[in-house]
Coordinates of C-alpha atoms in Angstrom, one line a residue:
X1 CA 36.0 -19.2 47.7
X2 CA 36.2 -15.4 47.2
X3 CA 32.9 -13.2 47.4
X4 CA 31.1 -11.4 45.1
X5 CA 32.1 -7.3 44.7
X6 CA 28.3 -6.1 44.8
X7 CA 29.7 -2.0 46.4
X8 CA 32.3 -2.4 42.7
X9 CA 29.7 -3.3 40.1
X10 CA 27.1 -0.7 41.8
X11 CA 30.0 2.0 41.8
X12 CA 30.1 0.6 38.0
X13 CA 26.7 2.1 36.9
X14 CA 27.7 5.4 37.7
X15 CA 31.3 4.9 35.9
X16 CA 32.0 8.1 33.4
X17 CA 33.7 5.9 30.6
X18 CA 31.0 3.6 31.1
X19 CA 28.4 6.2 30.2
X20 CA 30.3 7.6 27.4
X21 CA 31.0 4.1 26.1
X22 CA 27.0 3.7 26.6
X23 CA 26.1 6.7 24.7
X24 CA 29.0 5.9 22.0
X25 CA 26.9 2.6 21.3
X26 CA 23.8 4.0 20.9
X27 CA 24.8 6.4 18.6
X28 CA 26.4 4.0 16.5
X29 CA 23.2 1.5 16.9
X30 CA 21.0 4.4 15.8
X31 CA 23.0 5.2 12.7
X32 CA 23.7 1.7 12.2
X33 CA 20.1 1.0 12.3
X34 CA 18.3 4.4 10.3
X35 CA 20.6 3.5 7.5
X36 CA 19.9 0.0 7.3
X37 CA 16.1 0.7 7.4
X38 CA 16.4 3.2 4.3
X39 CA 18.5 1.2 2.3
X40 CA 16.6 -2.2 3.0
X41 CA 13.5 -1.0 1.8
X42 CA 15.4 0.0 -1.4
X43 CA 16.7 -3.4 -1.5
X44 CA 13.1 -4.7 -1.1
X45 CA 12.1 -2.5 -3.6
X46 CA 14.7 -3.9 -6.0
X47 CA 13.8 -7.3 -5.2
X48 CA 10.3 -6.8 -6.4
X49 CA 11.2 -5.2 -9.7
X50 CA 10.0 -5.4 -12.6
X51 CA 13.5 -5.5 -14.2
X52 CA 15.4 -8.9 -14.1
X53 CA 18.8 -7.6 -13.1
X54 CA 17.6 -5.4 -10.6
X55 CA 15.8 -8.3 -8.6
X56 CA 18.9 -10.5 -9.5
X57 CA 21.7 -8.0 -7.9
X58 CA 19.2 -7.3 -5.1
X59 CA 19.1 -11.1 -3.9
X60 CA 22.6 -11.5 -4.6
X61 CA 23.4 -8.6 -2.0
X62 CA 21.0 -10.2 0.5
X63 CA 22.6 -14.1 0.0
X64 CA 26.0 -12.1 0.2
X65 CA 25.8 -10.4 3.1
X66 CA 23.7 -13.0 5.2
X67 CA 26.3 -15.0 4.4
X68 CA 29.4 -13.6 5.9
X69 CA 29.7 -13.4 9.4
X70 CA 29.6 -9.8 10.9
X71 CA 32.9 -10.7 12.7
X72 CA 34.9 -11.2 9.6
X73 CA 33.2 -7.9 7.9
X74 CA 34.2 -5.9 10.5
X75 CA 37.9 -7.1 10.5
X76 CA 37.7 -7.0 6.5
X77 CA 36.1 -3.7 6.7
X78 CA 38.5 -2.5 9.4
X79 CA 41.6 -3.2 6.7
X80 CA 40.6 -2.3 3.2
X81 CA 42.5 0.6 2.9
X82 CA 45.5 -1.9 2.9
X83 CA 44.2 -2.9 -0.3
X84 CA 42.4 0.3 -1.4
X85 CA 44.8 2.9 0.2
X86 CA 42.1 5.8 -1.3
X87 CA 39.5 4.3 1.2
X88 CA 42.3 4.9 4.2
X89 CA 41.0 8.0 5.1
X90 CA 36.9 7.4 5.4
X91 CA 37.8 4.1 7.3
X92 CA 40.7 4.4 9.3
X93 CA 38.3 5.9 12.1
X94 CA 36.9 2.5 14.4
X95 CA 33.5 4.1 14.8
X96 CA 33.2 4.7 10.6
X97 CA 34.5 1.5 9.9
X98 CA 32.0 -0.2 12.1
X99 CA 29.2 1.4 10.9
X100 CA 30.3 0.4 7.4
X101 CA 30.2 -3.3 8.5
X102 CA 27.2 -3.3 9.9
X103 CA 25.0 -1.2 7.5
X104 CA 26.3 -3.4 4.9
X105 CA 25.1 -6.8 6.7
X106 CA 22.2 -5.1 8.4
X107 CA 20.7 -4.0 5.4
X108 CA 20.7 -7.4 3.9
X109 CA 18.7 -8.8 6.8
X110 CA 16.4 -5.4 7.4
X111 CA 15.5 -5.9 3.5
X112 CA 13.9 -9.3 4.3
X113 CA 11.8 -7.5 7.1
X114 CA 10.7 -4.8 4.8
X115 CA 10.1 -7.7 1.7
X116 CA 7.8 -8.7 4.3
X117 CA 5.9 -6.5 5.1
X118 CA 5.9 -5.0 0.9
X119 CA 4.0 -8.3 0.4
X120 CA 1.7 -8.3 3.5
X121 CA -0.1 -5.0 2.0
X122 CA -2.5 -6.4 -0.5
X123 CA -1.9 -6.0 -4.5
X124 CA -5.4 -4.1 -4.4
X125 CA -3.9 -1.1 -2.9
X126 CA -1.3 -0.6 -4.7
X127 CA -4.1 -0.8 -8.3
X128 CA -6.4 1.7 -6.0
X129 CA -3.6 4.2 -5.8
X130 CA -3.0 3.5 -9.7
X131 CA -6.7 3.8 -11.1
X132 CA -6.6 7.6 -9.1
X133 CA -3.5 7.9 -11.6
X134 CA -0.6 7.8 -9.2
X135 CA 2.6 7.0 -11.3
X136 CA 4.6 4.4 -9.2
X137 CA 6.7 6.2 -7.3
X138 CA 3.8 7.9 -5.7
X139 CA 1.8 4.4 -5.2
X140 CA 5.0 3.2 -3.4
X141 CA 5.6 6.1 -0.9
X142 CA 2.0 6.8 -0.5
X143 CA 0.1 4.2 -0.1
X144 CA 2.1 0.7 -0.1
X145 CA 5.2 1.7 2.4
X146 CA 3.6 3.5 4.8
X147 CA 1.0 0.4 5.5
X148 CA 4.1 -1.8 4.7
X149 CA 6.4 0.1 7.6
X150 CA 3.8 -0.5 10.2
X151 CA 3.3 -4.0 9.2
X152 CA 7.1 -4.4 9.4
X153 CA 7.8 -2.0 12.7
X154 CA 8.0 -5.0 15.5
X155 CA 10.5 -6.9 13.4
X156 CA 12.4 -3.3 12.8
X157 CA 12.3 -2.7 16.1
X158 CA 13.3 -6.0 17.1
X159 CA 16.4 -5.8 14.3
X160 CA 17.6 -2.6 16.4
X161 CA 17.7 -4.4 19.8
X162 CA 20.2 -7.0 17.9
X163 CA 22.4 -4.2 16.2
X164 CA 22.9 -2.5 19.7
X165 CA 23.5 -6.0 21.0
X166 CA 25.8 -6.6 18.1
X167 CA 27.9 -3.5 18.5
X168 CA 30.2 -5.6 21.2
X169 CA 31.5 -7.1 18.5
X170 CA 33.2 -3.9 16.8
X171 CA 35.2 -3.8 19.8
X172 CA 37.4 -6.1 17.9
X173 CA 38.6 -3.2 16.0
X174 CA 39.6 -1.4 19.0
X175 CA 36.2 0.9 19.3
X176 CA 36.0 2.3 22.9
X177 CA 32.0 0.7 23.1
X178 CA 30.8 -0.7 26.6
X179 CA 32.9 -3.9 25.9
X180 CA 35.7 -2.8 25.4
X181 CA 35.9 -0.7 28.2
X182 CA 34.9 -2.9 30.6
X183 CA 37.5 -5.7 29.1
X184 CA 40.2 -2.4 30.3
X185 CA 38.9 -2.2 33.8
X186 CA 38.9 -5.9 34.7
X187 CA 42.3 -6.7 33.4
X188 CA 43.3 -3.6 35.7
X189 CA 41.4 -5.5 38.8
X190 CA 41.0 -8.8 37.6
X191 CA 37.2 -8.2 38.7
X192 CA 35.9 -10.3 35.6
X193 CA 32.1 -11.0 36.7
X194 CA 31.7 -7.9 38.5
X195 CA 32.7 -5.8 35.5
X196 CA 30.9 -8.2 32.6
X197 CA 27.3 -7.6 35.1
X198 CA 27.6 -3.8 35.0
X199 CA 28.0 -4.1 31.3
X200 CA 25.0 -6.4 30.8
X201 CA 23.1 -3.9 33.0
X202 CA 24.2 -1.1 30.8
X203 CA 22.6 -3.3 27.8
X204 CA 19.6 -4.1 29.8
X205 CA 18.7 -0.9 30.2
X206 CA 19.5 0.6 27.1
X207 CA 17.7 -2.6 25.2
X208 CA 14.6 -1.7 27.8
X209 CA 14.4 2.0 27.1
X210 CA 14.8 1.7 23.1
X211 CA 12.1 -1.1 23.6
X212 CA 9.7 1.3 25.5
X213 CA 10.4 3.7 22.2
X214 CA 9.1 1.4 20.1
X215 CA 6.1 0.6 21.7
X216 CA 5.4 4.1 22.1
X217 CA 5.7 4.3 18.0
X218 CA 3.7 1.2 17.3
X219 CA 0.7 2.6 19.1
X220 CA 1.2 6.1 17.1
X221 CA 1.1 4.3 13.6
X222 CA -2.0 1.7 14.7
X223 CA -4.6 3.7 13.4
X224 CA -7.0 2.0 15.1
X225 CA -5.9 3.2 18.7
X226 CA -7.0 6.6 17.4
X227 CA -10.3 8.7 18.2
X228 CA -12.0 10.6 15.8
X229 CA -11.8 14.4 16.3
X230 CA -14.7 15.9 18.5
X231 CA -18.0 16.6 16.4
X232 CA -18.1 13.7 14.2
X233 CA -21.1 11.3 14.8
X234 CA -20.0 7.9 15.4
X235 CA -20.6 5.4 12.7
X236 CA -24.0 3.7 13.1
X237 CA -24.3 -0.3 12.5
X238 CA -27.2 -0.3 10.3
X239 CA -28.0 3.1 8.5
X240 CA -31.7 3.1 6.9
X241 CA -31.7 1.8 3.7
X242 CA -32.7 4.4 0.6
X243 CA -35.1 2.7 -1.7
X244 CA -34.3 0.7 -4.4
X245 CA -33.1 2.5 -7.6
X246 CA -35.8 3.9 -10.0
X247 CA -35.1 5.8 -13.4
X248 CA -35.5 9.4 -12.5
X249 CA -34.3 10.6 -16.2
X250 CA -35.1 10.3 -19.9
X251 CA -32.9 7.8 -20.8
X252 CA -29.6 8.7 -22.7
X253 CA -29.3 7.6 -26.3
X254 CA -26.4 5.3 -27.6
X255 CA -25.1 7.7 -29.8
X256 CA -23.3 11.0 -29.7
X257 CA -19.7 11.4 -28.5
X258 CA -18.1 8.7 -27.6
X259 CA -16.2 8.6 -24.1
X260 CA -14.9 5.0 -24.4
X261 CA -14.2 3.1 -27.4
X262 CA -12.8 -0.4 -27.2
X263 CA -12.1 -2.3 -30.1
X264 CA -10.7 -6.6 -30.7
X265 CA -9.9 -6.5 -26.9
X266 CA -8.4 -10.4 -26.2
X267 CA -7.0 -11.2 -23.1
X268 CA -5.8 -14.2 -21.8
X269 CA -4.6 -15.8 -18.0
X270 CA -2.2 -18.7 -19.4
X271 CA -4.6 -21.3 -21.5
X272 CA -7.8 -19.6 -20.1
X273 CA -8.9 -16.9 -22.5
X274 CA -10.9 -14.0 -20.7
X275 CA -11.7 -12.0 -23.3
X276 CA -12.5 -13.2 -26.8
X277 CA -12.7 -9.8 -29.4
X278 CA -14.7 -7.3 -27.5
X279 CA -15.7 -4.5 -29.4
X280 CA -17.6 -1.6 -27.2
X281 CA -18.7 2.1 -27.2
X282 CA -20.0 4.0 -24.4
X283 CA -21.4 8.0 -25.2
X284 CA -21.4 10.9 -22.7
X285 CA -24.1 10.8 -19.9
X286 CA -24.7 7.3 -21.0
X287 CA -24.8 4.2 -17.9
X288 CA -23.7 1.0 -19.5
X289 CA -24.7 -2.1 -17.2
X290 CA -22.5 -5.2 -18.1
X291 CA -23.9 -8.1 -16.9
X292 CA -23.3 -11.9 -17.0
X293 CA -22.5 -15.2 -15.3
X294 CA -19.6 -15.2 -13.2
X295 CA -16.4 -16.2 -15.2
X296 CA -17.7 -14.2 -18.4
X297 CA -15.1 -11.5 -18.7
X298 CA -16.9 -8.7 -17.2
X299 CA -14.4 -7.7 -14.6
X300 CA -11.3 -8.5 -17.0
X301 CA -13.4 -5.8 -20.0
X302 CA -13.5 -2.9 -16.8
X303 CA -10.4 -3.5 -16.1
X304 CA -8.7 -3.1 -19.4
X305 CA -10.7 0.0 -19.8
X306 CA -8.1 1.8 -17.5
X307 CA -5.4 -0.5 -18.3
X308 CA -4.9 -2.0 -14.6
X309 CA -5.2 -5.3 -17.0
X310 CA -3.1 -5.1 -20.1
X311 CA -4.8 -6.4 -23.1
X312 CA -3.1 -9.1 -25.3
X313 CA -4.4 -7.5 -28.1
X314 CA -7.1 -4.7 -29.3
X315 CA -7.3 -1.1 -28.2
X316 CA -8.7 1.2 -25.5
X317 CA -9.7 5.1 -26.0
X318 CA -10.7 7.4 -24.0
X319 CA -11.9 10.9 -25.1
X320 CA -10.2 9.8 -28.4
X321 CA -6.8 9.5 -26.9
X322 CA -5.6 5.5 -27.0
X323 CA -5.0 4.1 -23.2
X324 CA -1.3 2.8 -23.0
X325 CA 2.3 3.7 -22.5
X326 CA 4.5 4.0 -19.5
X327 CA 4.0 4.4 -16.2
X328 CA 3.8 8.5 -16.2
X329 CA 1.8 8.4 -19.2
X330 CA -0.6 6.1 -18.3
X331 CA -1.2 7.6 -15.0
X332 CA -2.0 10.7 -16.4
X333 CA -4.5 9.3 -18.7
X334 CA -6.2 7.1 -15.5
X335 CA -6.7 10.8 -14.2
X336 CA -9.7 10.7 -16.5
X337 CA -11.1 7.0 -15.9
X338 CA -12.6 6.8 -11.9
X339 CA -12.6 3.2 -10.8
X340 CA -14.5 2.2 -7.7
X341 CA -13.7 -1.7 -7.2
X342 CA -15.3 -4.5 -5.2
X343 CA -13.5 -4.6 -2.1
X344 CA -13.8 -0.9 -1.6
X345 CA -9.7 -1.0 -1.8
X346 CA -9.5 2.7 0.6
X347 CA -6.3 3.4 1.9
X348 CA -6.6 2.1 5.8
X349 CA -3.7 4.6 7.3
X350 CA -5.3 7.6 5.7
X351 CA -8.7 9.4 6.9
X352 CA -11.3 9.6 4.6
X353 CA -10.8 13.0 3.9
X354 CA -7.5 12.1 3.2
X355 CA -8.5 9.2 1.0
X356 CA -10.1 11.8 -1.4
X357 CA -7.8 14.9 -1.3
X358 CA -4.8 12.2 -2.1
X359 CA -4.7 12.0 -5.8
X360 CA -5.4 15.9 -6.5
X361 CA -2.4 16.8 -4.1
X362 CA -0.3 14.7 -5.7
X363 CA -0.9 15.5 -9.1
X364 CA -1.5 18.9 -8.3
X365 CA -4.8 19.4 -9.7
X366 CA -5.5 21.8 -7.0
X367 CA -4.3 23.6 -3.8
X368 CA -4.8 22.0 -0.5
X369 CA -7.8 24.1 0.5
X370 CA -9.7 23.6 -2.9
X371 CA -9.0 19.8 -2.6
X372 CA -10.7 19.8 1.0
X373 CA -13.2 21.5 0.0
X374 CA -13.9 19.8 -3.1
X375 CA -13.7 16.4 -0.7
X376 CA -16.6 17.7 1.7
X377 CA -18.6 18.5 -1.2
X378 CA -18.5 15.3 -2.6
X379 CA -19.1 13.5 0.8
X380 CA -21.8 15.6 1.3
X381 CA -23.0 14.4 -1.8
X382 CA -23.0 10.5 -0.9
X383 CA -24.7 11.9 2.4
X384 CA -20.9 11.5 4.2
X385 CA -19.6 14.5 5.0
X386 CA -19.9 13.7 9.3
X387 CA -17.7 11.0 8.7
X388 CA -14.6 13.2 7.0
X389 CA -12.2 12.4 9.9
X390 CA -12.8 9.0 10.5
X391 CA -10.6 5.8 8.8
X392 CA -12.4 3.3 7.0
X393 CA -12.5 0.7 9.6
X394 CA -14.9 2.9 11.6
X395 CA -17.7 2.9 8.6
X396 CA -19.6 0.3 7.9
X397 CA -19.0 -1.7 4.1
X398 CA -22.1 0.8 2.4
X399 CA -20.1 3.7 3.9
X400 CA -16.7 2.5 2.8
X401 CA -18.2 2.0 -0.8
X402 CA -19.7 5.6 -0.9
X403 CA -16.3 7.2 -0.3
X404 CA -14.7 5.1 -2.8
X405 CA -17.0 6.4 -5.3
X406 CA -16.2 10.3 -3.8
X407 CA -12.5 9.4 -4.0
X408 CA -12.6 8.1 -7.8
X409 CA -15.0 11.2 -8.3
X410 CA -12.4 13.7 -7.2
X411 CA -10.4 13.4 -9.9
X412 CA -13.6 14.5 -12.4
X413 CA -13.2 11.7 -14.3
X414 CA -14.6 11.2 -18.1
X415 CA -16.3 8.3 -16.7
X416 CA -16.5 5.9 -13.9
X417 CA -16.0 2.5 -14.4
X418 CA -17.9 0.3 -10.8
X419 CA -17.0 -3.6 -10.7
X420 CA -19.3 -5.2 -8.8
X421 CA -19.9 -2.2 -6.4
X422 CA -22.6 -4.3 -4.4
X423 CA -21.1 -7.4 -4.4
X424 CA -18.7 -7.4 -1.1
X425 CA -21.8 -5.7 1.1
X426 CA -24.4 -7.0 2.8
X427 CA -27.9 -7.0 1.9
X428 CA -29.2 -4.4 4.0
X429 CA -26.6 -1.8 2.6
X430 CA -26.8 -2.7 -0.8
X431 CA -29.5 0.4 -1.5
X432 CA -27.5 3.1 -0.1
X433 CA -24.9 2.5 -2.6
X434 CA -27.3 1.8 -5.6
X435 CA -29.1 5.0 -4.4
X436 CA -25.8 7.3 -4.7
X437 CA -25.3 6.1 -8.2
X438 CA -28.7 5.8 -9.5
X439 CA -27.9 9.8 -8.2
X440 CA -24.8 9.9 -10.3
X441 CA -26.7 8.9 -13.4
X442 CA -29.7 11.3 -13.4
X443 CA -26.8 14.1 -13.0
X444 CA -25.4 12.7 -16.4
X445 CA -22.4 11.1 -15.3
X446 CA -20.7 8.2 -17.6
X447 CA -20.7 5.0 -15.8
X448 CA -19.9 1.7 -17.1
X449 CA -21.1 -0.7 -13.9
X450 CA -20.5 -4.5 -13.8
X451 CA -23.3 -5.9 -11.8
X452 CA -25.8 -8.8 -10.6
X453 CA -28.2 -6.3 -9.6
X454 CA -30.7 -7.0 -12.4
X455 CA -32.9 -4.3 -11.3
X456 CA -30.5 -1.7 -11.1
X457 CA -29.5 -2.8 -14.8
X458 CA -33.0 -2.6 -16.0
X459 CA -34.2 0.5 -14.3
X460 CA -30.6 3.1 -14.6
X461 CA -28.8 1.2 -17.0
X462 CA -29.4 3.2 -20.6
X463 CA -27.8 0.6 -22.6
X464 CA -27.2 -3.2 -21.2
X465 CA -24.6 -5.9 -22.6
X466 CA -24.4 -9.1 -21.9
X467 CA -21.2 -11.1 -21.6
X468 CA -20.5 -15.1 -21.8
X469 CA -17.2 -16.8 -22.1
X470 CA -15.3 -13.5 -23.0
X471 CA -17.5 -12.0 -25.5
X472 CA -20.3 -10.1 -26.2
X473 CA -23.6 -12.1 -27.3
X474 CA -25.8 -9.6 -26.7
X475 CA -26.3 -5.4 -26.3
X476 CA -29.1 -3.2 -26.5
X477 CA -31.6 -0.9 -24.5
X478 CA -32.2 -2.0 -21.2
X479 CA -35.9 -2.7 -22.1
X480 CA -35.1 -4.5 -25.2
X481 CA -32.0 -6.7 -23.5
X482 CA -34.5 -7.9 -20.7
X483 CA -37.6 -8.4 -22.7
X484 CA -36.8 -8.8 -26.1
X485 CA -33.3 -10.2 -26.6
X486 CA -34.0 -13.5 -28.6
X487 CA -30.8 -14.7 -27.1
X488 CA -31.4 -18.2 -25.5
X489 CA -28.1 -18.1 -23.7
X490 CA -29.5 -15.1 -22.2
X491 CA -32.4 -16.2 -21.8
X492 CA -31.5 -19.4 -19.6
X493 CA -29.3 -16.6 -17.7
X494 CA -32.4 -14.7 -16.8
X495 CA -34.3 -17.6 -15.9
X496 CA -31.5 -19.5 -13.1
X497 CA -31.3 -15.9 -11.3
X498 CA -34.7 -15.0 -11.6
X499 CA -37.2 -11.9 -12.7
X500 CA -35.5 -8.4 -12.0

């Protein structure tokens, strides 16, 4: 039985064509793989369309190409230009040919990954990004790849260790790679194993290094691995609680120019309709409080106001100009409708200054420096500003909420539309929040604010409606809702939550 040649395979790993062969790999793995990333996530993209053909040709690529084995792309590849002779001189080179191959099946499997992670980021980010009035191109490359990228950056990375694994196989169109090379040294010495173990060490430790690379760039994008920058205070648990709203104005009147005007708004979720013919008017400086059990329509109504729902039928306008259109158009007119939502809906990856500044930089409403300074202005407004360089998971829910409202106010909005701005926090933080817009509306700004917080409604509110099974049954002064309505289903609504 003959030995084992440990002095050739050692001598092996310092082998010239052996290195070039190595370095020949990972330049073709690196290309392979860059490509494939950049046109996967436009295959993703596609396959999430709106447009029927679009998704339709997108998942008929991906079936395609996960279909046909890499082997017989390569050879097909490899010998097109005896069919198409006009492709002879882009692939007659090995090295462009196999690229070819594999970016073609590479993409088709890298677009699953990034499908992936497009639908791990949740749908309220994406309408966050929209109510600040970013068209959709701007949503996408802003807010929904980034977070989708990191979410999707172990499977990417994992997707490269295959391609540089899979480059062996273009050896079959006579590219000088690592196989290939080592195929022409042991049919010189017949030295199979002792050749085949310096190749699999030459894979071992590019597959380790490129692995080392990615780790390295995982911990970069995990926002959470991050430390504030020196000066800000850190975020306390429990911050003392302001006290509960009180009416520090006259109240506004419910009449004068009108900022919103809905008219016959019906919407409808298949057989469930949501909204039943709403007809409603807010004024400038006025704080409409819509209130309700849940399942009345009150989120659906704030929602169409900025079209993030579509109404079935009736009409939205704001500042006289009617809400609709396509997605340009109807971004621009969401620059003047603020939305703060439930769930808070900040942008995790960016810092909260960078959660405000976002929309204004992107629409260009304002320089860089004017946008930051505009930011700490309105942070130092909802009693914030410390907190400018932190990310949202380092402040508490209250905290989170009072950004959101300094993000939606950056884009001086006509009015600021609040669904259930309480309603996600806990008890203890409640009254910070109320307390920063009880603020807003003795400085006069337009709110309309879905809510359970009956006392907020009855002390801020300046007109109150009440909603039940999609429609309106009953509007009025605050005073006059809560203590004079006449309305028994109102009244039995009052009576199962309790006195305000």
């Amino acid at each position: 039985m003959g030995s084992f040649d440990w002095h050739y395979t050692i001598g092996l790993l310092a082998d010239a064509d052996l290195w070039r062969a190595a370095l020949l790999v990972v330049e073709l793995a690196v290309a392979a793989w860059a490509l494939s990333t950049a046109l996967g996530l436009l295959v993703a993209l596609a396959q999430q369309s709106r447009l029927h053909p679009l998704r339709l040709l997108a998942s008929a690529y991906v079936w395609f190409f996960r279909s046909l084995p890499l082997l017989v792309l390569l050879i097909f590849v490899y010998n097109s230009p005896q069919l198409f002779p006009e492709l002879r001189p882009l692939l007659s080179s090995p090295f462009t040919a196999g690229l070819v191959a594999l970016v073609l099946s590479e993409t088709a499997y890298i677009a699953e990954i990034h499908r992936g992670g497009l639908l791990a980021v949740g749908k309220e980010q994406g309408e966050a990004a929209q109510a600040l009035g970013i068209p959709y191109a701007g949503v996408q490359r802003h807010v929904v790849v980034p977070q989708a990228f990191r979410v999707a950056l172990p499977a990417l990375g994992n997707e490269f260790i295959s391609i540089l694994k899979l480059t062996s196989l273009v050896s079959s169109i006579s590219l000088a790679e690592l196989l290939l090379v080592g195929q022409r040294l042991y049919t010189q010495n017949f030295l199979v194993l002792e050749t085949l173990l310096a190749v699999a060490l030459y894979y071992v430790m590019l597959v380790t290094v490129f692995d080392r690379l990615r780790a390295v760039l995982e911990r970069r994008l995990d926002v959470r691995r991050r430390r504030t920058k020196a000066g800000a205070e850190p975020a306390p648990e429990n911050e003392a609680v302001p006290a509960a709203p009180t009416r520090t104005r006259p109240r506004t009147p419910h009449e004068g120019e009108v900022v919103v005007r809905a008219r016959g708004l019906r919407k409808s979720f298949g057989p469930v309709t949501v909204l039943d013919g709403v007809d409603l008017d807010v004024h400038r400086g006025e704080v409409v409080a819509v209130i309700g059990p849940s399942g009345s329509g009150k989120t659906t109504l704030v929602r169409t106001l900025n079209h993030l729902e579509q109404p079935d039928q009736g009409r939205v306008e704001i500042d006289g100009r009617l809400m609709g259109g396509k997605d340009r158009e109807l971004a621009a007119q969401r620059r003047h409708v603020g939305m703060v939502f439930q769930r808070f809906n900040l942008f995790p990856h960016r810092t909260v200054l960078q959660n405000i500044t976002l929309a204004p930089l992107q629409q260009r409403l304002s320089g860089r420096a004017d946008a930051e300074r505009r930011a700490h202005e309105l942070l130092g407004k909802v009693g914030l500003d410390a907190h400018a360089h932190k990310y949202p998971h380092q402040l508490s829910g209250g905290q989170q909420q009072r950004v959101a409202i300094a993000r939606a106010l950056a884009m001086d909005p006509s009015v600021l539309l609040f669904d259930e701005p309480t309603s996600a926090l806990d008890p203890e933080l409640v009254g910070e929040v109320l307390s920063v817009m009880s603020d807003l509306a003795a400085d006069g700004t337009t709110m309309v604010v879905v809510t359970h917080e009956m006392r907020f409604a009855r002390e801020v509110a300046d007109w109150v409606v009440f909603m039940n099974q999609g429609r309106i049954l009953a509007q009025g002064p605050s005073e006059t809702v809560f203590d004079h309505s006449g309305e028994p289903r109102l009244e039995r609504f009052f009576a199962a939550i309790g006195p305000a």
